[in-house]
Short mmCIF file of C-alpha atoms in Angstrom, two decimals:
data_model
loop_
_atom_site.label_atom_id
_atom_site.label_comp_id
_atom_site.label_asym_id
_atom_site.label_seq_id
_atom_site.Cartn_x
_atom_site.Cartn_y
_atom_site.Cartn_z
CA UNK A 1 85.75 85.39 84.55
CA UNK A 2 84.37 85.49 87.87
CA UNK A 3 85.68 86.77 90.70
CA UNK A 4 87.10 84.30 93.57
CA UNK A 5 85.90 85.03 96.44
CA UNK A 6 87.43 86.57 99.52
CA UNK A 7 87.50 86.35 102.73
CA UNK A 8 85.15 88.80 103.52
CA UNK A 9 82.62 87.05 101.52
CA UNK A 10 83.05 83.66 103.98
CA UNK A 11 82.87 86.48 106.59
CA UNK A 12 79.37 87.90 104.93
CA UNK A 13 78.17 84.05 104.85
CA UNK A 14 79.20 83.02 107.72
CA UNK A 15 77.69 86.29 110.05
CA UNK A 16 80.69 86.58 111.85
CA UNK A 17 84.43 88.74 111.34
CA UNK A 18 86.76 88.66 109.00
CA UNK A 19 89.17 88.40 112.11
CA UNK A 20 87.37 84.98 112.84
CA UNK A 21 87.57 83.51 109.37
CA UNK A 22 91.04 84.01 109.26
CA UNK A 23 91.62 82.21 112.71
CA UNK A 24 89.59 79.41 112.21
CA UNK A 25 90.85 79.05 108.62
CA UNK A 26 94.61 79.11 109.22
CA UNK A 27 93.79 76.62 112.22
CA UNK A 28 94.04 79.03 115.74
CA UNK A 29 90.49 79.51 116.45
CA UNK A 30 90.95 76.87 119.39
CA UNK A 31 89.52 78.89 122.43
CA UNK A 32 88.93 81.59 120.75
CA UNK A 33 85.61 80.92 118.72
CA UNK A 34 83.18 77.69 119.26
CA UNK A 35 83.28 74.35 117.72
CA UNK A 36 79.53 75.61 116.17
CA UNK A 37 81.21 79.20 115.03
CA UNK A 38 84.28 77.22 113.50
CA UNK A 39 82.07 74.80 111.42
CA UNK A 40 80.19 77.51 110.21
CA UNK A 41 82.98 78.93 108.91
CA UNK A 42 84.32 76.44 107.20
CA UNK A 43 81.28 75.60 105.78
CA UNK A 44 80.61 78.79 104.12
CA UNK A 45 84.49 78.83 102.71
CA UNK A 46 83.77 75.43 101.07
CA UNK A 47 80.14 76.25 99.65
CA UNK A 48 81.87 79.67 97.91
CA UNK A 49 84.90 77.70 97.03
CA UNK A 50 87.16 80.17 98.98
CA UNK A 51 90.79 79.24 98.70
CA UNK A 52 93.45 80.61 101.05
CA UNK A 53 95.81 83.51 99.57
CA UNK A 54 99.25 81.93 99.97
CA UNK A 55 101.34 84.37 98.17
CA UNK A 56 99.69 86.70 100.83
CA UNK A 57 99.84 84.63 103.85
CA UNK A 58 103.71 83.65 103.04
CA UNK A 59 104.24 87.42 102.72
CA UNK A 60 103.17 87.88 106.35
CA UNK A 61 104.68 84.46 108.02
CA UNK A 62 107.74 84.64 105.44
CA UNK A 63 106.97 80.63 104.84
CA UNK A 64 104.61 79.12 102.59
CA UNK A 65 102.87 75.44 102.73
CA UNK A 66 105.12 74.09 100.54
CA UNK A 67 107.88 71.25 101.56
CA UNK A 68 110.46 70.82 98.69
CA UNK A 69 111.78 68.08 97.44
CA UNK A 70 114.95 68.15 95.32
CA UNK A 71 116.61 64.15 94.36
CA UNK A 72 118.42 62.75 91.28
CA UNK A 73 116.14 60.18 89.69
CA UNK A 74 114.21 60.11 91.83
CA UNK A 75 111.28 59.87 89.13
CA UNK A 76 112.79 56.58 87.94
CA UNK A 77 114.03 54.85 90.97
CA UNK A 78 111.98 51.75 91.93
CA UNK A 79 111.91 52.53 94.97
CA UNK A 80 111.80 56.58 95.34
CA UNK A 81 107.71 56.52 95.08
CA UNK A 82 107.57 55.08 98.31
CA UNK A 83 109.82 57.72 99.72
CA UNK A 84 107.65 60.84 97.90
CA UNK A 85 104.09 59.06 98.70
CA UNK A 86 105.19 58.88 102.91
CA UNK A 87 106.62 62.37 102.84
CA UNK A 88 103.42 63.51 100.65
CA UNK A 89 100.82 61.86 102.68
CA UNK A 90 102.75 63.71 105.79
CA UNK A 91 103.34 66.72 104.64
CA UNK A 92 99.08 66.96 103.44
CA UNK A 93 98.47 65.38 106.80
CA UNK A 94 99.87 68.80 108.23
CA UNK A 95 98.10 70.86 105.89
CA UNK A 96 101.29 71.16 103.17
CA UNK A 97 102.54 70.05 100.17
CA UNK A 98 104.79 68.52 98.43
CA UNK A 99 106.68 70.47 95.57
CA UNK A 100 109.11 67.42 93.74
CA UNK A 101 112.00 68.18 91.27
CA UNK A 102 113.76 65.25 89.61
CA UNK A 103 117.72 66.64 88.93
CA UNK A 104 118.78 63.57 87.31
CA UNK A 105 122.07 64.36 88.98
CA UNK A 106 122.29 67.45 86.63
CA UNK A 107 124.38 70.23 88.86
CA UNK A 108 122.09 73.42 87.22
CA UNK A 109 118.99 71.71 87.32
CA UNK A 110 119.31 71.27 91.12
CA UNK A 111 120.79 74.77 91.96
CA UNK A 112 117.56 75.99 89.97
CA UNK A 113 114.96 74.03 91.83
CA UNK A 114 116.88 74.91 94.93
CA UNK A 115 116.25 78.60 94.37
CA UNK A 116 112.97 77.98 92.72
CA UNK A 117 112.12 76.18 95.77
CA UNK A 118 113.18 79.49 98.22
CA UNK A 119 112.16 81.81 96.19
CA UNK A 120 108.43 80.19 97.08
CA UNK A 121 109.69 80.34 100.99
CA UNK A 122 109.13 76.61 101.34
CA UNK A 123 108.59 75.65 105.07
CA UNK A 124 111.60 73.05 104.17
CA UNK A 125 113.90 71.15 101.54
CA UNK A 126 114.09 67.50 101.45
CA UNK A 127 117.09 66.36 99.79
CA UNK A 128 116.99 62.86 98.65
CA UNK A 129 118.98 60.33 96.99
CA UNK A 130 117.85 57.65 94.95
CA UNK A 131 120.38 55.35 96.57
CA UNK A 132 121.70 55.16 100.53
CA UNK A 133 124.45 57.12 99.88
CA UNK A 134 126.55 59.94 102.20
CA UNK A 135 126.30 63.56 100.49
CA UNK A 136 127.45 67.00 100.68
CA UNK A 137 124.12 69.16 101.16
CA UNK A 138 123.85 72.22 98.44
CA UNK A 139 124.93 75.67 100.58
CA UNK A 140 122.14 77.11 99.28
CA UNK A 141 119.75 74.27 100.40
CA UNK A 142 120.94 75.76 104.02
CA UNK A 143 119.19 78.42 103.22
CA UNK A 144 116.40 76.78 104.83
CA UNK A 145 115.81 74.34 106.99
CA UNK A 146 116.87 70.76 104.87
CA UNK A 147 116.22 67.06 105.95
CA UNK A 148 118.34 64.30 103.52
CA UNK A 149 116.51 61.44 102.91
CA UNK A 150 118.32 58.27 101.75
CA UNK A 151 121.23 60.12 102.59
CA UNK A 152 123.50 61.21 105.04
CA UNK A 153 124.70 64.31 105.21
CA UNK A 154 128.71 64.22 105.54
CA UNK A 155 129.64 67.72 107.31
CA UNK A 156 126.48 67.11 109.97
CA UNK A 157 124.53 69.88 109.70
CA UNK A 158 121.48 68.73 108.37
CA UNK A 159 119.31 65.88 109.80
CA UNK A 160 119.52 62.94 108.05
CA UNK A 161 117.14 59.61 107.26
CA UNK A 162 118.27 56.46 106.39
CA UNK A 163 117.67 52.95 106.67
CA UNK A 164 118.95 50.69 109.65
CA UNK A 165 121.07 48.45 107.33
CA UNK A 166 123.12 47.01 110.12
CA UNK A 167 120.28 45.36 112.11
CA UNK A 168 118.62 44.40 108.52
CA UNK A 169 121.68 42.72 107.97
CA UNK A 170 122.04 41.19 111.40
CA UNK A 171 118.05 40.26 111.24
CA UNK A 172 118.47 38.21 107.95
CA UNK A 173 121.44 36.29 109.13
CA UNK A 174 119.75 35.74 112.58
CA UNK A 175 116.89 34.44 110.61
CA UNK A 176 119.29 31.58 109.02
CA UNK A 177 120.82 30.58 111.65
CA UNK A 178 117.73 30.43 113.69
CA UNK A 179 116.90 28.11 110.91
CA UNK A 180 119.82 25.80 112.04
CA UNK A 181 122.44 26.88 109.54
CA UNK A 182 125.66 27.81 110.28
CA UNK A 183 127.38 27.44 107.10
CA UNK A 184 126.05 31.06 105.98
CA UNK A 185 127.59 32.44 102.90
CA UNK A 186 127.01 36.26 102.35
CA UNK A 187 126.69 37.81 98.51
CA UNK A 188 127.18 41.62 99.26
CA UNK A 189 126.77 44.61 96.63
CA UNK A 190 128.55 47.32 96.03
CA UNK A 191 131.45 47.63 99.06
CA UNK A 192 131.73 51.48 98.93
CA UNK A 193 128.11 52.17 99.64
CA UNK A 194 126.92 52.27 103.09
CA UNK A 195 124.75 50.18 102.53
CA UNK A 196 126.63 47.25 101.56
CA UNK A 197 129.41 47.70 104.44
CA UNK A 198 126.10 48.08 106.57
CA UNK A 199 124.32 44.64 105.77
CA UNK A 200 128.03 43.23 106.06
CA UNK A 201 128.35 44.64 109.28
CA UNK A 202 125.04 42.71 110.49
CA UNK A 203 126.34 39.81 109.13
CA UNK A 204 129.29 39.36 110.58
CA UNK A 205 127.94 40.07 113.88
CA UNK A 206 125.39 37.67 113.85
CA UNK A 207 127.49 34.98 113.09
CA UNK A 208 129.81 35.99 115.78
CA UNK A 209 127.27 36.39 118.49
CA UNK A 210 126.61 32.41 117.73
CA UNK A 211 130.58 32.02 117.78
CA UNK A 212 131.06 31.27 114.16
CA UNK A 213 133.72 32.73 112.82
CA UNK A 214 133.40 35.12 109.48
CA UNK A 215 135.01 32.35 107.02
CA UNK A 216 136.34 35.08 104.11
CA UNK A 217 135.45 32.11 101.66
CA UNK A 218 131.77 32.17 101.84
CA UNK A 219 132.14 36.88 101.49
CA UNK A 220 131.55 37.28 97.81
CA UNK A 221 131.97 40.92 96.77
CA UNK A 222 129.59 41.29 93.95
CA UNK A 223 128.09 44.33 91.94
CA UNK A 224 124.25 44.45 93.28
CA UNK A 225 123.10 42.91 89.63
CA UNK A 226 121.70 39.68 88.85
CA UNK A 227 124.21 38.35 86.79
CA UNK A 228 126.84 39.13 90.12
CA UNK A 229 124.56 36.94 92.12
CA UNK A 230 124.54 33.94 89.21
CA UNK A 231 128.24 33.68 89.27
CA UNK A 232 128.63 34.27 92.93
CA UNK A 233 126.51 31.07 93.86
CA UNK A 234 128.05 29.39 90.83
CA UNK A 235 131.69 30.10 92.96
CA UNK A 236 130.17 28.93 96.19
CA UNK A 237 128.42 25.90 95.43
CA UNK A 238 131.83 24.85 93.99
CA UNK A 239 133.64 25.32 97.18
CA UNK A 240 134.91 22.07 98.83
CA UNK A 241 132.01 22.57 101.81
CA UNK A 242 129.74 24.88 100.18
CA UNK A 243 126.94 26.80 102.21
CA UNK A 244 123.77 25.85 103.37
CA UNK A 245 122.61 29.39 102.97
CA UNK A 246 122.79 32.37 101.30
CA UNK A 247 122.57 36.16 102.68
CA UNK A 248 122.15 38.05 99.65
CA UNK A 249 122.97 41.87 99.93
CA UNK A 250 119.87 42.57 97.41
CA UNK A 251 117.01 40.91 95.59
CA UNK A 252 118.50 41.60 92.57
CA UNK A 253 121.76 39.27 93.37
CA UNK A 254 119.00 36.72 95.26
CA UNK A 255 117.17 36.11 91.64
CA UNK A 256 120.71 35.50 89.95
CA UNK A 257 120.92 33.07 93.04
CA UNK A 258 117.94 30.81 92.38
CA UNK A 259 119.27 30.86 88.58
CA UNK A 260 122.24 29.64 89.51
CA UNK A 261 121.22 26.88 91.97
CA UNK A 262 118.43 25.74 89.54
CA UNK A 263 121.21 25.31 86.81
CA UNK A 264 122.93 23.12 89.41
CA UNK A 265 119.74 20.92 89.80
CA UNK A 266 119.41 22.57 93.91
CA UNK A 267 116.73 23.73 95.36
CA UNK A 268 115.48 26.68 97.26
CA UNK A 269 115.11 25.74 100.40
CA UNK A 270 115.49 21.94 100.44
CA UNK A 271 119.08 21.88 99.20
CA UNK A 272 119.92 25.57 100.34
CA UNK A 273 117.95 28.13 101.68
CA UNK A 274 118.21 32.24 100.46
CA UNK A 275 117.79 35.48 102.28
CA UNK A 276 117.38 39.25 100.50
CA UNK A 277 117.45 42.40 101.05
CA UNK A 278 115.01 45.59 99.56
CA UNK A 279 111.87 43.66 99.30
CA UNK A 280 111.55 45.06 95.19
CA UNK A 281 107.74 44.71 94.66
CA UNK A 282 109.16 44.57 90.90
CA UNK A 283 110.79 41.24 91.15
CA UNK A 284 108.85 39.59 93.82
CA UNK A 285 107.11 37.44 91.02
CA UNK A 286 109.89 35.94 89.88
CA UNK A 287 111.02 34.08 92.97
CA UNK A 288 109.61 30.65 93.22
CA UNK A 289 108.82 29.70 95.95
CA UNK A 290 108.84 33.46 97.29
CA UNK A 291 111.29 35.28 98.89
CA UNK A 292 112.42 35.92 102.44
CA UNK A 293 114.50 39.42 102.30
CA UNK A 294 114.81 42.49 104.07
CA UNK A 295 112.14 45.54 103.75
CA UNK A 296 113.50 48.51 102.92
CA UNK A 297 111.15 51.27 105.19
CA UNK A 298 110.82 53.87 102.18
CA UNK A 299 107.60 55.38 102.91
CA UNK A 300 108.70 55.41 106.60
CA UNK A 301 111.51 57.33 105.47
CA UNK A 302 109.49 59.65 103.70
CA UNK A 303 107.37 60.04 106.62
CA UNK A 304 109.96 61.10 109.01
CA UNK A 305 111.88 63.32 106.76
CA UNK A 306 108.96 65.61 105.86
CA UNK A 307 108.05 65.31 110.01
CA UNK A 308 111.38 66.71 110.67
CA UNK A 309 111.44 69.03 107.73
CA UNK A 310 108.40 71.21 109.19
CA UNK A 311 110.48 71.02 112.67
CA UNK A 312 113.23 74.05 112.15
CA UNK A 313 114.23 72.93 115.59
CA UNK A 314 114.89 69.08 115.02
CA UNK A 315 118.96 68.99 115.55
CA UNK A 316 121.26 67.30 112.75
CA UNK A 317 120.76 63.70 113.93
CA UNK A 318 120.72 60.63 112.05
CA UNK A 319 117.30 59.15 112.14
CA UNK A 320 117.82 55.08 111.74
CA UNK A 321 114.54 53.85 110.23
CA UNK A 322 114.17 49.57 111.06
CA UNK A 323 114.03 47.34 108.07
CA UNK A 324 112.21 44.36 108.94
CA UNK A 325 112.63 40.85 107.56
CA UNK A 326 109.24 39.56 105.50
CA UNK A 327 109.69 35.69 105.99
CA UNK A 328 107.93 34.00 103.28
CA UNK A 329 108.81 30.63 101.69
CA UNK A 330 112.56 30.39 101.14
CA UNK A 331 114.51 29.35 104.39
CA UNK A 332 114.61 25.83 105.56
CA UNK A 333 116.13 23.90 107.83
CA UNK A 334 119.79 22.27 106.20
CA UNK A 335 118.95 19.01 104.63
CA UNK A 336 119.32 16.50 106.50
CA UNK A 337 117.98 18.28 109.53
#
């Protein structure tokens, strides 16, 4: 096999120090050696194929150019790519990488990639969860410095990344009754995640801002599932003044919406008009005529967590990350107007 090449070789090719190669490689030769000096450098390391030691430079800085990233499913949530691809493109846009362990909510398996993951001297730990949830960050994840992602961390001491669901929720009611509804019925998920008392939060104080009172009638508590969503709009469209719109706490729920309201010979918008929430690339096809919901920032999220995981100085805040609402083709004005 032959040998890789050190840096004394780039040193050899280049004609200058090995004291220069290693400050224009590690990215400090600013002021110190020309722009003409620097290329040359890096010239020479590419044409030999030099790669940096990292075992030995970690042994020296006592951090490596690794950001960790521990999560439970977050190989098969729909939405967790988008998270990993906006922390990976940051974290190689600062000259890192990204080191990814799926748990699958298995205890062992994340206290193992925790401590593989330090052992390595990773610059930082990402913890993610596949939902918006609160957690209780790992001890030994404090070990370093650790960002939660989807998450917010309970006791405060890490900072935390999570999506604005209050103003999405606010947003997609403001968009209905800037629509000229005011007969706006809300289909919420799950009521002990944050994110459903969030979007329910938004709700309720759009419609108050306009001075319509919450009406408990048109709050269906559902599950976050399509089937929720069928029989929810099924209940509501059999009220004795049913709503001219629907705030749907996900696209999931929205689809089992238009089921329901094409069952009862309505349409979408003409007869009522639906909002979402997430923005699922997965079921975007299935909505005729397409979908106005709520974006759910993931690669933003991403982004920001791996920004503040390779800042050991960024305090335990709560990062709010804006979810914007995508209007396409299914609000209307109410019939009639």
């Amino acid at each position: 096999m032959a040998q890789r090449p050190t840096m004394h070789d780039v040193a050899a090719a280049a004609g200058v120090s090995q004291a220069v190669v290693s400050l224009v490689l590690s990215g400090s030769s600013a002021g110190r050696a020309s722009e003409t000096t620097a290329q040359r450098v890096r010239d020479a390391a590419a044409k030999l194929g030099y790669r940096t030691n990292l075992q030995a430079k970690s042994l020296k800085t006592g951090v490596t150019e690794i950001i960790g990233l521990v999560g439970d499913e977050v190989a098969t949530s729909p939405f967790s790519g988008m998270m990993i691809k906006g922390a990976q493109d940051r974290a190689w846009q600062d000259q890192h990488t990204l080191m990814t362990v799926d748990t699958g909510g298995d205890d062992d398996l994340e206290r193992a990639a925790i401590e593989t993951m330090l052992s390595h001297r990773v610059r930082g730990i990402i913890y993610t969860a596949m939902y918006h949830r609160e957690v209780t960050v790992p001890a030994a994840a404090l070990d370093t410095h650790v960002v939660c992602l989807n998450a917010r961390d309970l006791d405060g001491r890490a900072p935390s990344v999570i999506p604005d669901e209050v103003t999405g929720g606010y947003e997609a009611t403001r968009s209905l009754l800037d629509a000229g509804h005011t007969r706006i019925a809300m289909v919420n998920i799950h009521d002990t995640l944050p994110a459903a008392r969030g979007r329910r939060e938004g709700y309720e104080r759009a419609l108050l801002e306009v001075g319509i009172e919450v009406d408990p009638e048109l709050v269906y508590q559902g599950e976050g599932i399509q089937r929720s969503g069928f029989e929810a709009v099924r209940h509501l469209m059999a009220l004795p003044a049913p709503p001219t719109a629907i705030f749907c706490g996900n696209d999931r729920s929205a689809l089992g919406a238009y089921q329901a309201l094409a069952e009862l010979s309505l349409h979408v918008p003409g007869d009522v008009s639906v909002v979402g929430f997430d923005d699922q690339d997965l079921l975007r096809d299935f909505f005729h005529p397409a979908l106005t919901t709520v974006h759910l920032p993931f690669a933003e999220m991403g982004d920001k967590a791996a920004a503040l995981a390779l800042d050991p100085s960024a305090p335990a805040d709560v990062h709010l990350v804006h979810c914007p609402v995508i209007h396409r083709k299914s609000v209307a004005p109410p019939k009639g107007r």
